[in-house]
GROMACS .gro file of N, CA, C and O in nm:
model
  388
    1UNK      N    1  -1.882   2.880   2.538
    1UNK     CA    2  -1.814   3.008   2.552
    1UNK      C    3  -1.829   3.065   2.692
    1UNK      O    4  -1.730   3.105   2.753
    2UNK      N    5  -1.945   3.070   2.744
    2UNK     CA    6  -2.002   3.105   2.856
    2UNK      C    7  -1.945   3.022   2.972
    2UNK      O    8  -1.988   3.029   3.087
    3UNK      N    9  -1.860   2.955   2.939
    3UNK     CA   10  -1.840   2.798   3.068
    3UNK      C   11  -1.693   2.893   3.112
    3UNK      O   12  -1.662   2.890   3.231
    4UNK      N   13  -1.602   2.980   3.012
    4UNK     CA   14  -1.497   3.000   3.022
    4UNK      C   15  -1.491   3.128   3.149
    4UNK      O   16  -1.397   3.179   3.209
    5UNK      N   17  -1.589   3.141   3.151
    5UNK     CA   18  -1.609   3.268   3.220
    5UNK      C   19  -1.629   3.194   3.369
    5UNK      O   20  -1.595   3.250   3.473
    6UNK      N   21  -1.685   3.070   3.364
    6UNK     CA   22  -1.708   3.005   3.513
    6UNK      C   23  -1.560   2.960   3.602
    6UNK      O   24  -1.534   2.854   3.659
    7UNK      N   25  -1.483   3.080   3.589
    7UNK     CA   26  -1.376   3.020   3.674
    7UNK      C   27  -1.384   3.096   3.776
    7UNK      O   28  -1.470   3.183   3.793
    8UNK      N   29  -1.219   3.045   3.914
    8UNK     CA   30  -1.272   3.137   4.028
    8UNK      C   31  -1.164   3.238   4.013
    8UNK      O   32  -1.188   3.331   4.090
    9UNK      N   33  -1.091   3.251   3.969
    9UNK     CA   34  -0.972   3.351   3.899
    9UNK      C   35  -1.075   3.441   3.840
    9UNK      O   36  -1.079   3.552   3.894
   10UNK      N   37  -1.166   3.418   3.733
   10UNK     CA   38  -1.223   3.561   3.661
   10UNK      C   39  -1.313   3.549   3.787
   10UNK      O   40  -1.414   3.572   3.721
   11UNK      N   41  -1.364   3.531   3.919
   11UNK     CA   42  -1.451   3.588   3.968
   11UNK      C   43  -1.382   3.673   4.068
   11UNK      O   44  -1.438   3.781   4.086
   12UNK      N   45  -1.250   3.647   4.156
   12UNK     CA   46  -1.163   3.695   4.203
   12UNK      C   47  -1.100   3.803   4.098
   12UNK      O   48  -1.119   3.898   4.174
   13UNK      N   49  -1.060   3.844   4.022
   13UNK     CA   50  -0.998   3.985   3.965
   13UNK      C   51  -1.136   4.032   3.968
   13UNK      O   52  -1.150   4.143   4.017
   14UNK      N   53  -1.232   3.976   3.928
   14UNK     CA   54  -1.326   4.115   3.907
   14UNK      C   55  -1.389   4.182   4.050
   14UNK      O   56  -1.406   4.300   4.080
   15UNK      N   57  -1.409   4.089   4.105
   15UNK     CA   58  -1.406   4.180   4.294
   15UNK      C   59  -1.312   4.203   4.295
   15UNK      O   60  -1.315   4.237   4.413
   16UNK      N   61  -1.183   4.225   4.259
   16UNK     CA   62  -1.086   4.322   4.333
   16UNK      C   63  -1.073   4.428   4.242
   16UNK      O   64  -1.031   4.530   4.297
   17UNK      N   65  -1.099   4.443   4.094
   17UNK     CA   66  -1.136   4.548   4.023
   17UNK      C   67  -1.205   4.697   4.018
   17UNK      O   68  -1.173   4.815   4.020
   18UNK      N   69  -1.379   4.569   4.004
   18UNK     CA   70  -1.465   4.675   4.003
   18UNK      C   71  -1.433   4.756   4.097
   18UNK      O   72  -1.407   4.868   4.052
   19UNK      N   73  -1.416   4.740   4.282
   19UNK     CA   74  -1.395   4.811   4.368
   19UNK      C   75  -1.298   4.943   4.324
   19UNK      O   76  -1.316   5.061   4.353
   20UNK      N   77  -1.192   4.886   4.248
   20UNK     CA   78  -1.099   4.986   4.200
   20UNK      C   79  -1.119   5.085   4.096
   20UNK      O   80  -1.040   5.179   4.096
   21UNK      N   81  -1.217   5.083   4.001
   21UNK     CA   82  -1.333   5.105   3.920
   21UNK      C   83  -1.378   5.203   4.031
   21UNK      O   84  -1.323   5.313   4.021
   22UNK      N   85  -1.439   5.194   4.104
   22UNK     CA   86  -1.533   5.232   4.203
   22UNK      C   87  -1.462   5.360   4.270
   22UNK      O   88  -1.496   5.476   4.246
   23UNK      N   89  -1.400   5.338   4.320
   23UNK     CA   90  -1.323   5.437   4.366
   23UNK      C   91  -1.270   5.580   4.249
   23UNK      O   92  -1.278   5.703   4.243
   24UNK      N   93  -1.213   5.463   4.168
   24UNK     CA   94  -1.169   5.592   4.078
   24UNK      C   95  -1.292   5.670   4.012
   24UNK      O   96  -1.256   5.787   4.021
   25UNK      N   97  -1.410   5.669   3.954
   25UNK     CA   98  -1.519   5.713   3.963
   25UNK      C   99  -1.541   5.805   4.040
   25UNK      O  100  -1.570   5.921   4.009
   26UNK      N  101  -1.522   5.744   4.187
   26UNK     CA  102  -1.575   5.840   4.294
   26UNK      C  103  -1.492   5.953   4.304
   26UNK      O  104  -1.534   6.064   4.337
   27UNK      N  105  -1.379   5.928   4.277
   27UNK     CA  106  -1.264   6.069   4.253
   27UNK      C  107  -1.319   6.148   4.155
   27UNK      O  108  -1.328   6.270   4.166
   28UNK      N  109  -1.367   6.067   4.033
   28UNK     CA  110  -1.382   6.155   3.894
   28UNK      C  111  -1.507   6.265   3.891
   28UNK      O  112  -1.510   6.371   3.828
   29UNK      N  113  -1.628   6.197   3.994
   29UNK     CA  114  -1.733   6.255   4.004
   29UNK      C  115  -1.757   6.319   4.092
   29UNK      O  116  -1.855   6.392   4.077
   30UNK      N  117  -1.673   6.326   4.245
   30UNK     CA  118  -1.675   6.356   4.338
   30UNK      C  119  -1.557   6.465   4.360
   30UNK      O  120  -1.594   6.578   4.391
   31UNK      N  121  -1.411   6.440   4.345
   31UNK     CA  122  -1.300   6.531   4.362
   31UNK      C  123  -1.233   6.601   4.233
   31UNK      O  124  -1.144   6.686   4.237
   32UNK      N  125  -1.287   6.554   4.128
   32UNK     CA  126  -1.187   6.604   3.989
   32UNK      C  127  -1.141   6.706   4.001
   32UNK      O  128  -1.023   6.702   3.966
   33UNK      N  129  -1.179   6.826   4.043
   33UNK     CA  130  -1.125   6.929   4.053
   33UNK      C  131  -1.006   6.941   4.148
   33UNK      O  132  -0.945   7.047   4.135
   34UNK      N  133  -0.957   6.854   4.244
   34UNK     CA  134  -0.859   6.833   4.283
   34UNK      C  135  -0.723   6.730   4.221
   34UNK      O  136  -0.750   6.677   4.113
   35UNK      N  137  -0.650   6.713   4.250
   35UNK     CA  138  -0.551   6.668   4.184
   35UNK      C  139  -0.534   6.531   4.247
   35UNK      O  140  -0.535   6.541   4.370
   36UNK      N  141  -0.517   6.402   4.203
   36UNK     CA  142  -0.475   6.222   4.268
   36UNK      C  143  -0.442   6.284   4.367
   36UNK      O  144  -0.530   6.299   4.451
   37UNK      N  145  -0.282   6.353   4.400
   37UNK     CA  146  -0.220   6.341   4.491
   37UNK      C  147  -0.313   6.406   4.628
   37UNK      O  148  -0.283   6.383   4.745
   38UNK      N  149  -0.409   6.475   4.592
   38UNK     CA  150  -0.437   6.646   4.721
   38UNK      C  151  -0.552   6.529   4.748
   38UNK      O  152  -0.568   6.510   4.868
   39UNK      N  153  -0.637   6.444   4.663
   39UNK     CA  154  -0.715   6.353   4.695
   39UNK      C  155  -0.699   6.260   4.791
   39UNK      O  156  -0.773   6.239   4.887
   40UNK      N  157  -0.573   6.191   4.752
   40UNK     CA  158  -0.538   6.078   4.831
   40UNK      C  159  -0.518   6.138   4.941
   40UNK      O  160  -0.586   6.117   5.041
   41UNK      N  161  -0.431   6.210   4.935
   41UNK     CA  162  -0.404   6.338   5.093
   41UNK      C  163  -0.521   6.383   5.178
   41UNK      O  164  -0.526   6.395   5.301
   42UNK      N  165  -0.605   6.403   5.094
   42UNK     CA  166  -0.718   6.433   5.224
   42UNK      C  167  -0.782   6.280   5.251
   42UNK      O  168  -0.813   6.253   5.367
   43UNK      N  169  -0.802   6.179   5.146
   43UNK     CA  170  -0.840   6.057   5.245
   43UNK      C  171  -0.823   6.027   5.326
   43UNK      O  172  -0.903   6.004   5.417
   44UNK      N  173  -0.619   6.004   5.321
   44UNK     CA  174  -0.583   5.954   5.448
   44UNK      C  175  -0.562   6.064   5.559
   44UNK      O  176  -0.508   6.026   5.664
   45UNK      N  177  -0.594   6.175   5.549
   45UNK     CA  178  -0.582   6.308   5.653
   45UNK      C  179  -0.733   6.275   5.718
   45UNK      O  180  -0.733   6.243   5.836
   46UNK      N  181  -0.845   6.280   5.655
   46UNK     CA  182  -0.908   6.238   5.714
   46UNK      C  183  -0.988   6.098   5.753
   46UNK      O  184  -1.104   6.098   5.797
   47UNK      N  185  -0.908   5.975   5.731
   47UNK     CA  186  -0.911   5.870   5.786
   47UNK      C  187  -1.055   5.842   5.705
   47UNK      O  188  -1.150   5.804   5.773
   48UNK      N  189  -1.072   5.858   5.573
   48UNK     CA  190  -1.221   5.809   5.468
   48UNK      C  191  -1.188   5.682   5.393
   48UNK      O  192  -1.260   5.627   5.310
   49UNK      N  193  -1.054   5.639   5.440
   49UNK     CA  194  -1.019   5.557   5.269
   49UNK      C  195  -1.098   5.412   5.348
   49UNK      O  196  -1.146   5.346   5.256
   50UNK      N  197  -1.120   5.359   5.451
   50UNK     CA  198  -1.155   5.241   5.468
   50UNK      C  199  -1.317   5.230   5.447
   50UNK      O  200  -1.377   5.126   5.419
   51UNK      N  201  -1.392   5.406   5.473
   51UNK     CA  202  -1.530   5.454   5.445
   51UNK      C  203  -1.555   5.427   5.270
   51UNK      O  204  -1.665   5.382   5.237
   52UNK      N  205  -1.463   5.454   5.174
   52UNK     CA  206  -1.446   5.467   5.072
   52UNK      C  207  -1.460   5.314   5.020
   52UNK      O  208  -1.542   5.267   4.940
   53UNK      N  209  -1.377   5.264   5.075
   53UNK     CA  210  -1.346   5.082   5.054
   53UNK      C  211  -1.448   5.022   5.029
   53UNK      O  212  -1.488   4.951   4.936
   54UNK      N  213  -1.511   5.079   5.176
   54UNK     CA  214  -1.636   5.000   5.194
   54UNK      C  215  -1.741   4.990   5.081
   54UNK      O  216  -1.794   4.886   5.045
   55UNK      N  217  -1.769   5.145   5.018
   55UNK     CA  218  -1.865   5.154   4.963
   55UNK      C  219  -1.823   5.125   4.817
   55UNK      O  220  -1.907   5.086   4.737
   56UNK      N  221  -1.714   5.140   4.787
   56UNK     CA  222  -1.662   5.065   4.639
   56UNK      C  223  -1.672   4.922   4.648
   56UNK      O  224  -1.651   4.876   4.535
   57UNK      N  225  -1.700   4.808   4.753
   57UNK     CA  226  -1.718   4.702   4.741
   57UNK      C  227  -1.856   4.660   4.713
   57UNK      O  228  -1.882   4.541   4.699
   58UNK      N  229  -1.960   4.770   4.701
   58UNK     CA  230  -2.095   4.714   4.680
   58UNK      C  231  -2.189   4.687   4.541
   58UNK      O  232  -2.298   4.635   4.518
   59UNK      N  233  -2.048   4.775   4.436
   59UNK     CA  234  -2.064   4.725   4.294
   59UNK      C  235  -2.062   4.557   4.273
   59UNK      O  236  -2.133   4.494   4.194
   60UNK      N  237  -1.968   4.508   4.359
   60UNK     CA  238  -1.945   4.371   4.329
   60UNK      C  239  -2.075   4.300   4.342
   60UNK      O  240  -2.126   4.244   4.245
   61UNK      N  241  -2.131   4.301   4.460
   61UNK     CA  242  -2.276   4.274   4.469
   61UNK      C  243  -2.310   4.211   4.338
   61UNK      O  244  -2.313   4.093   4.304
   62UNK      N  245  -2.338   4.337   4.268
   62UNK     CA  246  -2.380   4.317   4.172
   62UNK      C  247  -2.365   4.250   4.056
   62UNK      O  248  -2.452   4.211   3.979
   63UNK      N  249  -2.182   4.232   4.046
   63UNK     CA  250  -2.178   4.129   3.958
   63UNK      C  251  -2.174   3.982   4.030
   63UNK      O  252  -2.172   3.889   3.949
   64UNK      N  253  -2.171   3.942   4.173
   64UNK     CA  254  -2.185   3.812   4.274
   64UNK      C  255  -2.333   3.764   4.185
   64UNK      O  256  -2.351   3.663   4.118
   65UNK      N  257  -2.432   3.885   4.216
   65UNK     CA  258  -2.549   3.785   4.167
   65UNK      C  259  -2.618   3.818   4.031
   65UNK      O  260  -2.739   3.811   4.013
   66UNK      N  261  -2.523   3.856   3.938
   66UNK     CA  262  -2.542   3.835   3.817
   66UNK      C  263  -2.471   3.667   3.815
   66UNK      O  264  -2.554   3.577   3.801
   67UNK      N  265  -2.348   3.632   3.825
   67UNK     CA  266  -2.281   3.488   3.837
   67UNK      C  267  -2.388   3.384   3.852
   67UNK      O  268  -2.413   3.290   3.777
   68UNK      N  269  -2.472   3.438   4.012
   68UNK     CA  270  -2.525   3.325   4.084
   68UNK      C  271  -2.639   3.328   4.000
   68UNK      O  272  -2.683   3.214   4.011
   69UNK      N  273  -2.737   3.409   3.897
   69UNK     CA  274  -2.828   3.358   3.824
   69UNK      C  275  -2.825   3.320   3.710
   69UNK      O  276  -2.916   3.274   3.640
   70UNK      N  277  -2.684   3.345   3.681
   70UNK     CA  278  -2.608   3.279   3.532
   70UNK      C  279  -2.570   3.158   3.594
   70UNK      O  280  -2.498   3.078   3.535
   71UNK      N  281  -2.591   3.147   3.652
   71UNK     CA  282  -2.518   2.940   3.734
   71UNK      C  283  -2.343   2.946   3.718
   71UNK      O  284  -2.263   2.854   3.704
   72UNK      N  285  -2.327   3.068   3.726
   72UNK     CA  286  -2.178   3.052   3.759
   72UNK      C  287  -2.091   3.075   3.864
   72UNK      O  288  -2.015   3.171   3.883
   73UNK      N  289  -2.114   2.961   3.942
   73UNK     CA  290  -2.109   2.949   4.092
   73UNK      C  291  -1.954   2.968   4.085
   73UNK      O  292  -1.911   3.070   4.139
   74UNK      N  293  -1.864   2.884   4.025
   74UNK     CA  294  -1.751   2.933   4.045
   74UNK      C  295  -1.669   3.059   4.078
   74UNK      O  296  -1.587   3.080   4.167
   75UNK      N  297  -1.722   3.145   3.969
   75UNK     CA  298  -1.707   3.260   3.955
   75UNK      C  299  -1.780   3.359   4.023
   75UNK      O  300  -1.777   3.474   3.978
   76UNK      N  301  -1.863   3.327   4.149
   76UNK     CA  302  -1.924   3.378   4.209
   76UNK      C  303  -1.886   3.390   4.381
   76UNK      O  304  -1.895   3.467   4.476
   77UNK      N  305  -1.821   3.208   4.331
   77UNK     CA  306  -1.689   3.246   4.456
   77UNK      C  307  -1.541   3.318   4.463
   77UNK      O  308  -1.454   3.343   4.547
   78UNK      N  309  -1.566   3.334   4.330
   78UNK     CA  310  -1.476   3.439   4.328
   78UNK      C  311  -1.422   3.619   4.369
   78UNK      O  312  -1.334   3.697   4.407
   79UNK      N  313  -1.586   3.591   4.313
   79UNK     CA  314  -1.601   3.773   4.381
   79UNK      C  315  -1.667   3.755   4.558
   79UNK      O  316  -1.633   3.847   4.633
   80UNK      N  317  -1.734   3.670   4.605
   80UNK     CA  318  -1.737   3.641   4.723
   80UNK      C  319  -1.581   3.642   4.818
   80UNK      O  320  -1.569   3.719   4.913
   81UNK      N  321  -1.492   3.567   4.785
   81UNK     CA  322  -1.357   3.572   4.817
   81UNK      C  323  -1.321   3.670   4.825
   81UNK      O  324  -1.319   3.711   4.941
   82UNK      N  325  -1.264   3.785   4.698
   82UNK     CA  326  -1.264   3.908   4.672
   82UNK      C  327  -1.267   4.015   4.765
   82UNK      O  328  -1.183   4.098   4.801
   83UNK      N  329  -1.427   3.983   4.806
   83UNK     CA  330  -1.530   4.087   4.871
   83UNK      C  331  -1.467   4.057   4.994
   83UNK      O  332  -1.415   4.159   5.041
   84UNK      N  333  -1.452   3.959   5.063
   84UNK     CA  334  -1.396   3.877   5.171
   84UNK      C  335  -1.196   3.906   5.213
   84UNK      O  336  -1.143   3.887   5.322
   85UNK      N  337  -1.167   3.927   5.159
   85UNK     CA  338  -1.021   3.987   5.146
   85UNK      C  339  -1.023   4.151   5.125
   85UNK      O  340  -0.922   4.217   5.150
   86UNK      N  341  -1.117   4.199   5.089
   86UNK     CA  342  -1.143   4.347   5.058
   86UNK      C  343  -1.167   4.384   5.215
   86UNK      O  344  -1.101   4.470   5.273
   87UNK      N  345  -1.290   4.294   5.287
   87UNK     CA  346  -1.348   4.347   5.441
   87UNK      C  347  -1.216   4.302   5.548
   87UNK      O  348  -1.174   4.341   5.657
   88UNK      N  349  -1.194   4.231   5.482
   88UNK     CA  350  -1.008   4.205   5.606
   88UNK      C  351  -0.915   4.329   5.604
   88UNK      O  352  -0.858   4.356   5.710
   89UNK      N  353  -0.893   4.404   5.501
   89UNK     CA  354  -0.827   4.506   5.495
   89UNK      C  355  -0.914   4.632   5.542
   89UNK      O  356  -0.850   4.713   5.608
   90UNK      N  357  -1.040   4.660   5.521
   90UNK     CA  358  -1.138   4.747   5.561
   90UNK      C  359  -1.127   4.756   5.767
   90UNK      O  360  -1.124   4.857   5.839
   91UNK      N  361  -1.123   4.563   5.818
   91UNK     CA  362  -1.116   4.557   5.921
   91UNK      C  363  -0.984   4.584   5.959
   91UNK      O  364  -0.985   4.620   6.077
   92UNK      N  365  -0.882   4.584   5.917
   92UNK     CA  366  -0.739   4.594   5.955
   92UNK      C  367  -0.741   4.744   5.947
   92UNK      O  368  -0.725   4.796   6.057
   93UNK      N  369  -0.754   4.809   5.868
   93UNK     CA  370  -0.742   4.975   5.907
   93UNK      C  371  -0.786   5.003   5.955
   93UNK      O  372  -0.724   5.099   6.001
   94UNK      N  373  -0.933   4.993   6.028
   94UNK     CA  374  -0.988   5.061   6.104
   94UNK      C  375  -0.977   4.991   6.265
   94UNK      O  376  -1.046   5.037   6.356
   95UNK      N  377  -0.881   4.871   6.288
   95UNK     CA  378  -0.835   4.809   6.411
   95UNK      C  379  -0.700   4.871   6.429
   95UNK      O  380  -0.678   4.927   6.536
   96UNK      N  381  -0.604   4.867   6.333
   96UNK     CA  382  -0.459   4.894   6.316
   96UNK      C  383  -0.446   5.060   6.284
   96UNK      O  384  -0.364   5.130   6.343
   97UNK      N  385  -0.527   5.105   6.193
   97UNK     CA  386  -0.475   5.231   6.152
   97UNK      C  387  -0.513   5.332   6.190
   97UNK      O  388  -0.461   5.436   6.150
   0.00000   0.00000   0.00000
C-alpha cells in the first residue's frame, strides 16, 4: 500500500500544494479580517509575495524528510523538484519583478 505513495508525481503535487496550504493559512491567521482581494493587493503593493513564497516552502521540508525516512526516495524527489521550481519563481520575481 505504502509503495503507491513512492511515486515522483505524489511527491511533486505535494510540494507545490502544501506551499499553497501555507499561504492560505497565513492569510487566515494573519489577514482574515481583510478581504482575498485587499490581501493580494497589499502583497503585491508591497512587493511580500516572493517573502511569502519563500516561507510557505518550508512546510515541505517537512514532508521531503518524512519520505526520506520512510525510504521513499521517489517521492522525495518529488517534493525536492517542487521546492526547486518554487525557488526559480521566488528567483524570477525578485530579478524580473
Amino acid at each position: 500500500m505504502l509503495q503507491k505513495i513512492d511515486k515522483f508525481w505524489v511527491g511533486l503535487i505535494l510540494g507545490l500544494v502544501i506551499p499553497a496550504i501555507a499561504i492560505t493559512l497565513f492569510y487566515y491567521f494573519g489577514y482574515a479580517r481583510h478581504t482575498n482581494l485587499t490581501y493580494y493587493e497589499m502583497i503585491m503593493a508591497k512587493n511580500l509575495f516572493s517573502k511569502i513564497l519563500s516561507l510557505a516552502v518550508i512546510p515541505s521540508a517537512g514532508v521531503f524528510f518524512l519520505f526520506i525516512w520512510g525510504n521513499r526516495l521517489n517521492a522525495a524527489k518529488g517534493v525536492l523538484s517542487a521546492t526547486f521550481i518554487l525557488a526559480l519563481i521566488v528567483f524570477s520575481i525578485k530579478i524580473f519583478g
